Amino acid sequence: MRERTPMRLQTKLLFGMIFLVILSIGLSSYFISEFEVDRLEMKIEANLRNVGHIIAENQDIQWNLNYKKTEEVQVIVERYLDILEDIEIITIADMDGLRYGHPSRDRLGKYFVGGDEKQVLETGSIYSSIATGTLGRSIRVFIPIYFQNNQVGFVMTAQKYDRVEESILNIRRSVLVYSFFGILIGGVGAILISTSIKKSLLNLEPYQIAKLYREKDVILKSTREGILAIDAKCSINLMNDSAKKILNCEGKDFIGVDIESVFPTTKLPRILETGIAEYDREQLINGAQILTNRIPIYENGRLVGALATFKDLSDVVTLAEEMTGIKQVVRALRATTHEFKNKLHLINGLLELDEIDEAKKYVMGLGYRYTKIQDIVSGKIKNATINALIIGKINRASEDKIDIEVTSDSLLLCEGYKINSGAMVIIIGNLIENAIEAIQKTNRDDGKIIFYINDTSENLVIEVSDNGIGIEQKYIETIFNRGFTTKRGSNGIGLDLVKSNVERLKGEIEVMSEKDKGTTFTIVIPIEDNN
């Protein structure tokens, strides 16, 4: 089933704001129109009531109605109708409901119609009503008429309801027009606001922002480099776990804290002053010697912060040594130097004891041994760097009573292909070093490593076998993973470097191992693919 595409943020904001605009303006318009209609009705009723009081208090009306003077009452009514624009109906009747004044003369002398006049006749109260009379439906106000404190009739002032309805319709039409313009303006505003918000979010959708946040979180947690960022006020706003580990402040939260109050030797604020990036700078900060890159952060051309990425300098040096093979050569040379010093100390001791013959004998034995080793290695390995590495490893292993044997059929000519010495140093040095350490774990006295190398056929073949502790089968598939190690203090990159160099040279690695019986690493690199 095809996954439904989420609605765009701008569309959500636009529809949401337009809905709220329509809802708020609609409700406001409804209540305003109802308020205006109520106010109109109250205004009409108040006007009718005021005119009714004026007529009821007119002494001529009172006297003529009391003495049943129809014509005189009618004349006064017509005069009021002529001068009052908002009053369409004025009716005056006696206590029997007979009309003495009316907008139409032909209705005089007839009984009042509507049925809503009983209250004023019976109780003399003042009130309003909506009823249908001879002139149609109207809003009416009834007021009693008194002569010498006796009620002699009533006056009814009214306005036709169709005119009231027309006024109400005009009010609602005006509110509707204003509401339409309000919604139109609100819609335009919603479009502008949603566009502005989308632009401020770099045109990203919420699911894209959430994805970026998750990815950023994974990157920050997984990267082994320290990452530290500050804003324009030098406050720390980003610091990953690796940064805390390198700077010896694990478990602490410095977000929002001024960086110079935490790390006084920091150079990051300088980037805010210069706006110039700095790369591969060594620095001592919080007791850690680091190698760092510092770059400015710009937003719309404005400098808003700075970011530093860094590594522990000792890790950088170690990694560089491992990757270039220098470490293996240095170890070999160090082992040779160490053994040479031990031999010199022994010779010096014999001379001090006047054991001249023993000293001569020992020196002759050493010369024979070194000549033999040199002849064996140099005769088989024509590359000086690899030659020195193997001799150094032989001396290194001899200190732990481990014998390294270069097989009789080994031969390294280094002719006709482009496999450099650095790659071979990394491969051979790490394999032999691992073999030495595997034997050391057994505490045996007959430790032996067999080394074979040959490049006289179509392939360069390197094989290192030992009778060490062996590798458990469950680890065979993972020993080449970076970071995997069973040795305390190791960074677990030796065999990873071996594998990466072999793969780069389009070669293959085979591992055969048996618990407590030893391990054999066989590497085959095609010479033809490296011409």
Short mmCIF file of C-alpha atoms in Angstrom, two decimals:
data_model
loop_
_atom_site.label_atom_id
_atom_site.label_comp_id
_atom_site.label_asym_id
_atom_site.label_seq_id
_atom_site.Cartn_x
_atom_site.Cartn_y
_atom_site.Cartn_z
CA MET A 1 0.00 0.00 0.00
CA ARG A 2 1.39 3.38 -1.00
CA GLU A 3 2.33 5.56 1.96
CA ARG A 4 0.39 8.80 2.13
CA THR A 5 2.52 11.92 1.78
CA PRO A 6 2.23 14.13 4.90
CA MET A 7 0.53 17.49 4.42
CA ARG A 8 3.05 20.29 3.92
CA LEU A 9 3.74 22.57 6.87
CA GLN A 10 2.85 25.69 4.89
CA THR A 11 -0.48 24.15 3.89
CA LYS A 12 -1.23 23.17 7.50
CA LEU A 13 -0.42 26.64 8.77
CA LEU A 14 -2.41 28.30 5.98
CA PHE A 15 -5.53 26.18 6.50
CA GLY A 16 -5.22 26.39 10.27
CA MET A 17 -4.91 30.18 10.35
CA ILE A 18 -7.66 30.68 7.74
CA PHE A 19 -9.95 28.39 9.76
CA LEU A 20 -9.24 30.37 12.93
CA VAL A 21 -9.76 33.67 11.08
CA ILE A 22 -13.10 32.49 9.65
CA LEU A 23 -14.18 31.04 13.01
CA SER A 24 -13.23 34.12 15.03
CA ILE A 25 -14.63 36.61 12.51
CA GLY A 26 -17.76 34.47 12.01
CA LEU A 27 -18.49 34.29 15.74
CA SER A 28 -17.67 37.95 16.19
CA SER A 29 -19.91 38.90 13.25
CA TYR A 30 -22.76 36.80 14.62
CA PHE A 31 -22.61 38.35 18.07
CA ILE A 32 -22.11 41.85 16.65
CA SER A 33 -25.09 41.52 14.30
CA GLU A 34 -27.27 40.16 17.11
CA PHE A 35 -26.12 43.00 19.33
CA GLU A 36 -26.88 45.56 16.64
CA VAL A 37 -30.31 44.03 15.97
CA ASP A 38 -31.13 44.10 19.70
CA ARG A 39 -29.88 47.66 19.89
CA LEU A 40 -32.00 48.62 16.86
CA GLU A 41 -35.11 47.07 18.40
CA MET A 42 -34.41 48.81 21.71
CA LYS A 43 -33.89 52.09 19.90
CA ILE A 44 -37.17 51.68 17.97
CA GLU A 45 -39.02 50.72 21.14
CA ALA A 46 -37.51 53.65 23.09
CA ASN A 47 -38.48 56.03 20.29
CA LEU A 48 -42.02 54.65 20.19
CA ARG A 49 -42.25 54.87 23.96
CA ASN A 50 -41.04 58.48 24.05
CA VAL A 51 -43.49 59.57 21.35
CA GLY A 52 -46.27 57.67 23.09
CA HIS A 53 -45.57 59.49 26.36
CA ILE A 54 -45.63 62.84 24.57
CA ILE A 55 -48.97 62.04 22.96
CA ALA A 56 -50.45 60.60 26.15
CA GLU A 57 -49.49 63.72 28.07
CA ASN A 58 -50.94 66.05 25.43
CA GLN A 59 -53.83 67.80 27.22
CA ASP A 60 -55.77 68.33 23.99
CA ILE A 61 -55.65 64.59 23.34
CA GLN A 62 -56.75 63.89 26.91
CA TRP A 63 -59.68 66.36 26.80
CA ASN A 64 -60.92 65.41 23.31
CA LEU A 65 -60.67 61.69 24.01
CA ASN A 66 -62.58 62.11 27.27
CA TYR A 67 -65.36 63.98 25.44
CA LYS A 68 -65.33 61.64 22.43
CA LYS A 69 -64.16 64.32 19.96
CA THR A 70 -63.06 62.06 17.13
CA GLU A 71 -62.21 64.73 14.56
CA GLU A 72 -60.15 66.78 16.98
CA VAL A 73 -58.16 63.73 18.08
CA GLN A 74 -57.60 62.65 14.46
CA VAL A 75 -56.28 66.06 13.47
CA ILE A 76 -53.71 65.96 16.26
CA VAL A 77 -52.68 62.41 15.27
CA GLU A 78 -52.20 63.41 11.63
CA ARG A 79 -50.07 66.36 12.71
CA TYR A 80 -47.81 64.05 14.71
CA LEU A 81 -47.54 61.62 11.78
CA ASP A 82 -46.47 64.46 9.50
CA ILE A 83 -43.63 65.64 11.70
CA LEU A 84 -42.38 62.22 13.00
CA GLU A 85 -40.41 60.27 10.34
CA ASP A 86 -39.67 57.18 12.44
CA ILE A 87 -43.30 56.68 13.59
CA GLU A 88 -45.53 55.08 10.99
CA ILE A 89 -48.58 54.26 13.10
CA ILE A 90 -50.33 56.22 15.86
CA THR A 91 -53.62 54.85 17.11
CA ILE A 92 -55.72 56.35 19.91
CA ALA A 93 -58.65 54.37 21.37
CA ASP A 94 -61.00 54.72 24.32
CA MET A 95 -61.56 52.24 27.10
CA ASP A 96 -63.84 50.18 24.84
CA GLY A 97 -61.20 49.86 22.18
CA LEU A 98 -62.92 52.20 19.69
CA ARG A 99 -60.50 54.18 17.54
CA TYR A 100 -60.43 57.99 17.75
CA GLY A 101 -57.15 58.43 15.94
CA HIS A 102 -55.57 56.34 13.17
CA PRO A 103 -53.31 56.79 10.10
CA SER A 104 -56.34 55.84 7.95
CA ARG A 105 -59.51 57.86 8.51
CA ASP A 106 -61.72 55.01 7.27
CA ARG A 107 -60.67 52.96 10.32
CA LEU A 108 -61.98 55.55 12.82
CA GLY A 109 -64.85 54.44 15.00
CA LYS A 110 -63.92 50.80 14.61
CA TYR A 111 -62.52 48.53 17.28
CA PHE A 112 -58.79 48.12 17.79
CA VAL A 113 -57.33 45.00 16.10
CA GLY A 114 -54.49 42.84 17.39
CA GLY A 115 -55.62 41.50 20.74
CA ASP A 116 -52.56 42.87 22.54
CA GLU A 117 -54.40 45.94 23.89
CA LYS A 118 -56.16 44.18 26.77
CA GLN A 119 -53.31 44.68 29.22
CA VAL A 120 -53.29 48.45 28.88
CA LEU A 121 -57.09 48.60 29.19
CA GLU A 122 -57.23 46.32 32.21
CA THR A 123 -54.14 47.36 34.17
CA GLY A 124 -53.06 50.66 32.61
CA SER A 125 -49.49 49.33 32.26
CA ILE A 126 -46.92 50.44 29.70
CA TYR A 127 -45.48 47.69 27.50
CA SER A 128 -44.39 46.72 24.01
CA SER A 129 -45.38 43.87 21.72
CA ILE A 130 -45.19 42.57 18.18
CA ALA A 131 -48.59 41.90 16.63
CA THR A 132 -50.54 42.11 13.38
CA GLY A 133 -53.11 44.85 12.96
CA THR A 134 -55.02 46.37 10.08
CA LEU A 135 -51.83 47.87 8.67
CA GLY A 136 -49.84 44.65 8.98
CA ARG A 137 -47.30 43.25 11.41
CA SER A 138 -45.60 45.88 13.56
CA ILE A 139 -43.70 46.67 16.73
CA ARG A 140 -46.10 48.35 19.16
CA VAL A 141 -45.87 50.35 22.37
CA PHE A 142 -48.99 50.88 24.51
CA ILE A 143 -49.30 53.83 26.92
CA PRO A 144 -52.46 54.70 28.90
CA ILE A 145 -54.11 58.17 28.54
CA TYR A 146 -55.46 59.81 31.66
CA PHE A 147 -57.86 62.75 32.13
CA GLN A 148 -58.11 64.10 35.64
CA ASN A 149 -56.50 60.96 37.03
CA ASN A 150 -58.95 58.67 35.28
CA GLN A 151 -57.84 56.48 32.38
CA VAL A 152 -59.88 57.42 29.37
CA GLY A 153 -58.10 55.29 26.78
CA PHE A 154 -54.63 54.54 25.35
CA VAL A 155 -52.26 55.49 22.61
CA MET A 156 -50.44 52.90 20.53
CA THR A 157 -47.32 54.00 18.63
CA ALA A 158 -45.92 51.51 16.13
CA GLN A 159 -43.49 50.90 13.30
CA LYS A 160 -44.16 48.39 10.56
CA TYR A 161 -42.10 45.25 10.97
CA ASP A 162 -41.14 45.02 7.29
CA ARG A 163 -39.25 48.28 7.73
CA VAL A 164 -37.63 46.88 10.88
CA GLU A 165 -36.71 43.74 8.99
CA GLU A 166 -35.17 45.85 6.22
CA SER A 167 -33.04 47.68 8.83
CA ILE A 168 -32.01 44.35 10.37
CA LEU A 169 -31.12 43.02 6.91
CA ASN A 170 -28.99 46.11 6.24
CA ILE A 171 -27.17 45.59 9.54
CA ARG A 172 -26.44 41.94 8.77
CA ARG A 173 -25.43 42.77 5.21
CA SER A 174 -22.95 45.39 6.46
CA VAL A 175 -21.52 42.98 9.05
CA LEU A 176 -21.23 40.31 6.35
CA VAL A 177 -19.36 42.68 4.01
CA TYR A 178 -16.97 43.74 6.77
CA SER A 179 -16.50 40.08 7.72
CA PHE A 180 -15.66 39.19 4.13
CA PHE A 181 -12.98 41.87 3.99
CA GLY A 182 -11.72 40.75 7.40
CA ILE A 183 -11.45 37.14 6.20
CA LEU A 184 -9.78 38.31 2.99
CA ILE A 185 -7.19 40.33 4.92
CA GLY A 186 -6.76 37.46 7.40
CA GLY A 187 -6.24 35.02 4.51
CA VAL A 188 -3.58 37.22 2.94
CA GLY A 189 -1.94 37.58 6.36
CA ALA A 190 -2.08 33.80 6.84
CA ILE A 191 -0.34 33.26 3.50
CA LEU A 192 2.39 35.78 4.37
CA ILE A 193 2.91 34.37 7.88
CA SER A 194 2.98 30.73 6.73
CA THR A 195 5.45 31.63 3.96
CA SER A 196 7.65 33.50 6.44
CA ILE A 197 7.60 30.59 8.93
CA LYS A 198 8.42 28.09 6.17
CA LYS A 199 11.30 30.29 5.01
CA SER A 200 12.65 30.60 8.57
CA LEU A 201 12.64 26.79 8.74
CA LEU A 202 14.74 26.63 5.54
CA ASN A 203 11.71 25.29 3.61
CA LEU A 204 11.88 22.05 5.61
CA GLU A 205 8.81 20.04 6.58
CA PRO A 206 8.28 18.92 10.22
CA TYR A 207 9.10 15.28 9.39
CA GLN A 208 12.29 16.44 7.66
CA ILE A 209 13.24 18.52 10.72
CA ALA A 210 12.55 15.54 13.00
CA LYS A 211 14.66 13.32 10.72
CA LEU A 212 17.51 15.84 10.73
CA TYR A 213 17.30 16.08 14.52
CA ARG A 214 17.51 12.31 14.90
CA GLU A 215 20.39 12.12 12.44
CA LYS A 216 22.21 14.95 14.22
CA ASP A 217 21.71 13.22 17.56
CA VAL A 218 23.11 9.95 16.19
CA ILE A 219 26.06 11.76 14.58
CA LEU A 220 26.91 13.64 17.76
CA LYS A 221 26.74 10.46 19.85
CA SER A 222 28.61 8.23 17.41
CA THR A 223 31.43 10.52 16.27
CA ARG A 224 34.70 10.08 18.16
CA GLU A 225 35.70 13.68 17.54
CA GLY A 226 34.83 16.30 20.09
CA ILE A 227 32.31 18.90 18.88
CA LEU A 228 31.75 22.17 20.75
CA ALA A 229 29.80 25.22 19.56
CA ILE A 230 29.14 28.67 21.03
CA ASP A 231 26.74 31.46 20.13
CA ALA A 232 27.51 35.13 19.52
CA LYS A 233 27.59 35.74 23.30
CA CYS A 234 30.19 33.00 23.87
CA SER A 235 27.66 30.74 25.58
CA ILE A 236 28.03 27.01 24.91
CA ASN A 237 25.04 25.70 22.93
CA LEU A 238 26.41 22.34 21.77
CA MET A 239 28.83 19.85 23.29
CA ASN A 240 28.82 16.15 22.48
CA ASP A 241 29.86 13.25 24.72
CA SER A 242 33.22 12.81 22.97
CA ALA A 243 34.08 16.46 23.70
CA LYS A 244 33.33 15.95 27.39
CA LYS A 245 35.43 12.79 27.46
CA ILE A 246 38.42 14.40 25.71
CA LEU A 247 38.24 17.51 27.92
CA ASN A 248 37.92 15.48 31.13
CA CYS A 249 34.46 16.74 32.11
CA GLU A 250 32.17 13.73 31.59
CA GLY A 251 28.80 13.88 33.31
CA LYS A 252 28.67 17.69 33.38
CA ASP A 253 26.25 19.96 31.52
CA PHE A 254 27.67 23.25 30.26
CA ILE A 255 24.87 24.27 27.88
CA GLY A 256 24.17 28.00 28.29
CA VAL A 257 27.39 28.55 30.30
CA ASP A 258 30.02 31.08 29.17
CA ILE A 259 32.83 29.04 27.59
CA GLU A 260 35.68 31.08 29.10
CA SER A 261 34.34 30.47 32.62
CA VAL A 262 34.61 26.72 32.01
CA PHE A 263 37.64 26.53 29.70
CA PRO A 264 39.78 29.64 30.31
CA THR A 265 42.40 28.66 27.69
CA THR A 266 39.88 28.28 24.87
CA LYS A 267 40.60 30.11 21.61
CA LEU A 268 37.07 29.74 20.22
CA PRO A 269 35.90 33.30 21.14
CA ARG A 270 38.73 34.60 18.95
CA ILE A 271 36.84 33.26 15.92
CA LEU A 272 33.93 35.54 16.85
CA GLU A 273 36.30 38.50 16.73
CA THR A 274 38.13 37.64 13.50
CA GLY A 275 35.54 35.60 11.59
CA ILE A 276 38.45 33.57 10.18
CA ALA A 277 38.62 29.77 10.37
CA GLU A 278 41.64 28.07 11.96
CA TYR A 279 42.66 24.52 11.07
CA ASP A 280 44.87 21.83 12.64
CA ARG A 281 45.88 23.92 15.68
CA GLU A 282 47.44 22.29 18.72
CA GLN A 283 46.07 23.49 22.03
CA LEU A 284 46.17 22.65 25.72
CA ILE A 285 42.71 22.91 27.24
CA ASN A 286 41.55 21.62 30.61
CA GLY A 287 44.63 19.40 30.87
CA ALA A 288 44.10 17.80 27.45
CA GLN A 289 46.46 18.30 24.50
CA ILE A 290 44.22 18.47 21.43
CA LEU A 291 44.38 19.03 17.69
CA THR A 292 41.47 21.27 16.72
CA ASN A 293 39.73 23.01 13.84
CA ARG A 294 37.78 26.20 14.61
CA ILE A 295 35.31 27.72 12.14
CA PRO A 296 32.86 30.65 12.24
CA ILE A 297 29.10 30.12 11.86
CA TYR A 298 27.27 32.58 9.60
CA GLU A 299 23.54 33.11 9.17
CA ASN A 300 22.37 35.38 6.35
CA GLY A 301 25.84 36.89 6.21
CA ARG A 302 25.87 37.62 9.96
CA LEU A 303 28.35 35.96 12.34
CA VAL A 304 26.20 34.14 14.92
CA GLY A 305 28.63 31.70 16.54
CA ALA A 306 31.65 29.45 16.21
CA LEU A 307 32.24 25.70 16.21
CA ALA A 308 35.28 23.61 17.12
CA THR A 309 36.00 19.98 16.29
CA PHE A 310 38.96 18.32 17.97
CA LYS A 311 40.72 15.05 18.84
CA ASP A 312 43.10 14.07 21.57
CA LEU A 313 46.54 14.72 20.07
CA SER A 314 47.93 11.45 21.41
CA ASP A 315 45.17 9.55 19.56
CA VAL A 316 45.97 11.44 16.37
CA VAL A 317 49.67 10.59 16.64
CA THR A 318 48.93 6.94 17.43
CA LEU A 319 46.53 6.62 14.52
CA ALA A 320 49.00 8.27 12.14
CA GLU A 321 51.74 5.90 13.26
CA GLU A 322 49.51 2.88 12.85
CA MET A 323 48.26 3.92 9.41
CA THR A 324 51.69 4.74 8.00
CA GLY A 325 53.47 1.71 9.52
CA ILE A 326 55.92 3.96 11.36
CA LYS A 327 54.89 2.46 14.66
CA GLN A 328 55.79 -1.03 13.54
CA VAL A 329 59.23 0.05 12.32
CA VAL A 330 59.85 2.06 15.48
CA ARG A 331 58.88 -0.90 17.64
CA ALA A 332 61.27 -3.12 15.69
CA LEU A 333 64.12 -0.62 15.97
CA ARG A 334 63.40 -0.09 19.65
CA ALA A 335 63.53 -3.86 20.25
CA THR A 336 66.86 -4.09 18.42
CA THR A 337 68.27 -1.16 20.39
CA HIS A 338 67.02 -2.61 23.65
CA GLU A 339 68.58 -6.00 22.94
CA PHE A 340 71.83 -4.34 21.85
CA LYS A 341 72.00 -2.39 25.12
CA ASN A 342 71.43 -5.58 27.11
CA LYS A 343 74.28 -7.28 25.26
CA LEU A 344 76.57 -4.29 25.85
CA HIS A 345 75.76 -4.37 29.56
CA LEU A 346 76.63 -8.08 29.68
CA ILE A 347 79.95 -7.56 27.82
CA ASN A 348 80.77 -4.63 30.06
CA GLY A 349 80.11 -6.83 33.10
CA LEU A 350 82.40 -9.59 31.85
CA LEU A 351 85.18 -7.07 31.18
CA GLU A 352 84.77 -5.62 34.65
CA LEU A 353 85.24 -9.09 36.06
CA ASP A 354 88.36 -9.60 33.88
CA GLU A 355 86.59 -12.44 32.11
CA ILE A 356 88.26 -11.49 28.84
CA ASP A 357 88.01 -14.89 27.27
CA GLU A 358 84.33 -15.20 28.14
CA ALA A 359 83.70 -11.75 26.71
CA LYS A 360 85.49 -12.65 23.48
CA LYS A 361 83.58 -15.89 23.29
CA TYR A 362 80.24 -14.10 23.87
CA VAL A 363 81.03 -11.46 21.25
CA MET A 364 81.98 -14.11 18.71
CA GLY A 365 78.72 -15.92 19.44
CA LEU A 366 76.73 -12.75 18.99
CA GLY A 367 78.50 -11.97 15.76
CA TYR A 368 77.71 -15.44 14.47
CA ARG A 369 74.04 -15.14 15.52
CA TYR A 370 73.56 -11.71 13.96
CA THR A 371 75.39 -12.75 10.83
CA LYS A 372 73.19 -15.82 10.57
CA ILE A 373 69.99 -13.81 11.10
CA GLN A 374 71.17 -11.15 8.65
CA ASP A 375 72.10 -13.75 6.06
CA ILE A 376 68.79 -15.56 6.41
CA VAL A 377 66.60 -12.46 6.29
CA SER A 378 68.63 -10.40 3.81
CA GLY A 379 69.05 -13.36 1.51
CA LYS A 380 65.30 -13.85 1.29
CA ILE A 381 63.92 -10.30 1.69
CA LYS A 382 65.34 -7.72 -0.73
CA ASN A 383 63.33 -4.74 0.60
CA ALA A 384 65.41 -2.87 3.20
CA THR A 385 62.40 -1.60 5.18
CA ILE A 386 60.78 -5.04 5.43
CA ASN A 387 64.20 -6.51 6.14
CA ALA A 388 64.72 -4.15 9.09
CA LEU A 389 61.17 -4.82 10.32
CA ILE A 390 61.66 -8.62 10.37
CA ILE A 391 65.03 -8.39 12.11
CA GLY A 392 63.55 -6.01 14.67
CA LYS A 393 60.61 -8.35 15.28
CA ILE A 394 63.01 -11.30 15.68
CA ASN A 395 64.91 -9.35 18.35
CA ARG A 396 61.65 -8.20 19.96
CA ALA A 397 60.37 -11.79 20.14
CA SER A 398 63.68 -13.17 21.48
CA GLU A 399 63.29 -11.03 24.60
CA ASP A 400 60.19 -13.10 25.41
CA LYS A 401 61.88 -16.36 24.38
CA ILE A 402 59.82 -16.56 21.23
CA ASP A 403 61.48 -17.82 18.07
CA ILE A 404 60.56 -16.30 14.69
CA GLU A 405 61.44 -18.55 11.77
CA VAL A 406 61.53 -17.24 8.20
CA THR A 407 60.73 -20.25 6.04
CA SER A 408 63.34 -21.49 3.57
CA ASP A 409 61.04 -20.97 0.59
CA SER A 410 60.36 -17.32 1.44
CA LEU A 411 61.49 -14.79 -1.17
CA LEU A 412 60.56 -11.11 -1.54
CA LEU A 413 61.96 -9.43 -4.66
CA CYS A 414 59.54 -6.45 -4.91
CA GLU A 415 59.87 -6.39 -8.69
CA GLY A 416 57.21 -5.70 -11.33
CA TYR A 417 54.44 -4.36 -9.06
CA LYS A 418 53.52 -1.22 -7.13
CA ILE A 419 52.72 -2.52 -3.64
CA ASN A 420 54.52 0.01 -1.45
CA SER A 421 56.56 -0.81 1.61
CA GLY A 422 54.20 1.11 3.89
CA ALA A 423 51.29 -1.24 3.20
CA MET A 424 53.49 -4.33 3.70
CA VAL A 425 54.92 -2.90 6.94
CA ILE A 426 51.39 -2.38 8.30
CA ILE A 427 50.29 -5.91 7.28
CA ILE A 428 53.39 -7.81 8.37
CA GLY A 429 54.10 -5.75 11.50
CA ASN A 430 50.57 -6.11 12.90
CA LEU A 431 50.32 -9.82 12.12
CA ILE A 432 53.65 -10.63 13.79
CA GLU A 433 52.85 -8.35 16.76
CA ASN A 434 49.51 -10.11 17.24
CA ALA A 435 51.26 -13.49 17.06
CA ILE A 436 53.80 -12.45 19.74
CA GLU A 437 51.00 -11.27 22.04
CA ALA A 438 49.01 -14.48 21.42
CA ILE A 439 52.02 -16.55 22.55
CA GLN A 440 52.67 -14.29 25.56
CA LYS A 441 49.18 -15.14 26.85
CA THR A 442 50.11 -18.84 27.04
CA ASN A 443 53.21 -18.34 29.23
CA ARG A 444 54.93 -21.12 27.28
CA ASP A 445 58.69 -21.42 26.78
CA ASP A 446 58.56 -22.92 23.28
CA GLY A 447 56.76 -20.05 21.59
CA LYS A 448 57.29 -20.07 17.86
CA ILE A 449 56.20 -17.94 14.92
CA ILE A 450 56.63 -19.12 11.34
CA PHE A 451 56.79 -16.34 8.76
CA TYR A 452 56.42 -16.93 5.03
CA ILE A 453 56.45 -14.36 2.23
CA ASN A 454 56.73 -14.88 -1.51
CA ASP A 455 56.12 -12.70 -4.56
CA THR A 456 57.63 -14.83 -7.33
CA SER A 457 54.31 -16.05 -8.78
CA GLU A 458 51.12 -14.23 -9.78
CA ASN A 459 50.39 -13.29 -6.17
CA LEU A 460 52.14 -11.81 -3.18
CA VAL A 461 51.56 -14.33 -0.40
CA ILE A 462 52.13 -13.53 3.28
CA GLU A 463 51.56 -16.13 5.97
CA VAL A 464 52.09 -15.81 9.73
CA SER A 465 51.55 -18.82 11.99
CA ASP A 466 51.93 -19.04 15.77
CA ASN A 467 51.40 -21.59 18.52
CA GLY A 468 49.71 -19.06 20.76
CA ILE A 469 46.41 -18.98 22.60
CA GLY A 470 44.31 -19.08 19.42
CA ILE A 471 41.07 -17.27 18.59
CA GLU A 472 37.65 -18.41 19.72
CA GLN A 473 35.39 -19.20 16.79
CA LYS A 474 32.80 -16.64 17.89
CA TYR A 475 35.39 -13.89 17.40
CA ILE A 476 36.71 -15.00 13.98
CA GLU A 477 34.17 -12.81 12.13
CA THR A 478 34.71 -9.75 14.30
CA ILE A 479 38.49 -9.55 14.85
CA PHE A 480 38.88 -7.23 11.85
CA ASN A 481 36.26 -4.74 13.10
CA ARG A 482 37.73 -1.41 14.18
CA GLY A 483 37.60 -1.06 17.94
CA PHE A 484 37.46 -4.81 18.59
CA THR A 485 40.21 -5.91 20.94
CA THR A 486 40.90 -8.33 23.78
CA LYS A 487 44.01 -6.42 24.88
CA ARG A 488 43.83 -3.84 27.67
CA GLY A 489 44.91 -0.36 26.54
CA SER A 490 44.60 -1.20 22.83
CA ASN A 491 42.53 0.92 20.47
CA GLY A 492 41.63 -2.09 18.33
CA ILE A 493 42.74 -0.75 14.94
CA GLY A 494 45.66 -3.10 14.08
CA LEU A 495 43.75 -5.84 12.27
CA ASP A 496 41.32 -3.27 10.87
CA LEU A 497 44.30 -1.57 9.18
CA VAL A 498 45.48 -4.93 7.91
CA LYS A 499 42.09 -5.67 6.39
CA SER A 500 41.66 -2.19 4.85
CA ASN A 501 45.12 -2.36 3.21
CA VAL A 502 44.51 -5.86 1.87
CA GLU A 503 41.12 -4.84 0.46
CA ARG A 504 42.64 -1.70 -1.09
CA LEU A 505 45.17 -3.96 -2.84
CA LYS A 506 42.29 -6.24 -3.98
CA GLY A 507 43.60 -9.12 -1.87
CA GLU A 508 42.04 -11.71 0.42
CA ILE A 509 42.59 -12.81 4.03
CA GLU A 510 42.09 -16.30 5.42
CA VAL A 511 42.19 -17.06 9.14
CA MET A 512 42.60 -20.56 10.58
CA SER A 513 42.67 -20.90 14.34
CA GLU A 514 42.16 -23.47 17.04
CA LYS A 515 41.78 -22.68 20.71
CA ASP A 516 45.09 -23.12 22.63
CA LYS A 517 46.84 -24.45 19.49
CA GLY A 518 47.54 -21.32 17.52
CA THR A 519 46.48 -19.22 14.57
CA THR A 520 47.47 -18.85 10.93
CA PHE A 521 46.81 -15.71 8.89
CA THR A 522 47.18 -16.15 5.12
CA ILE A 523 47.05 -13.10 2.84
CA VAL A 524 47.01 -13.32 -0.95
CA ILE A 525 47.40 -10.12 -3.01
CA PRO A 526 47.23 -10.32 -6.82
CA ILE A 527 50.34 -8.77 -8.35
CA GLU A 528 48.71 -8.18 -11.74
CA ASP A 529 46.03 -5.89 -10.21
CA ASN A 530 48.76 -3.76 -8.59
CA ASN A 531 50.97 -3.07 -11.63
#
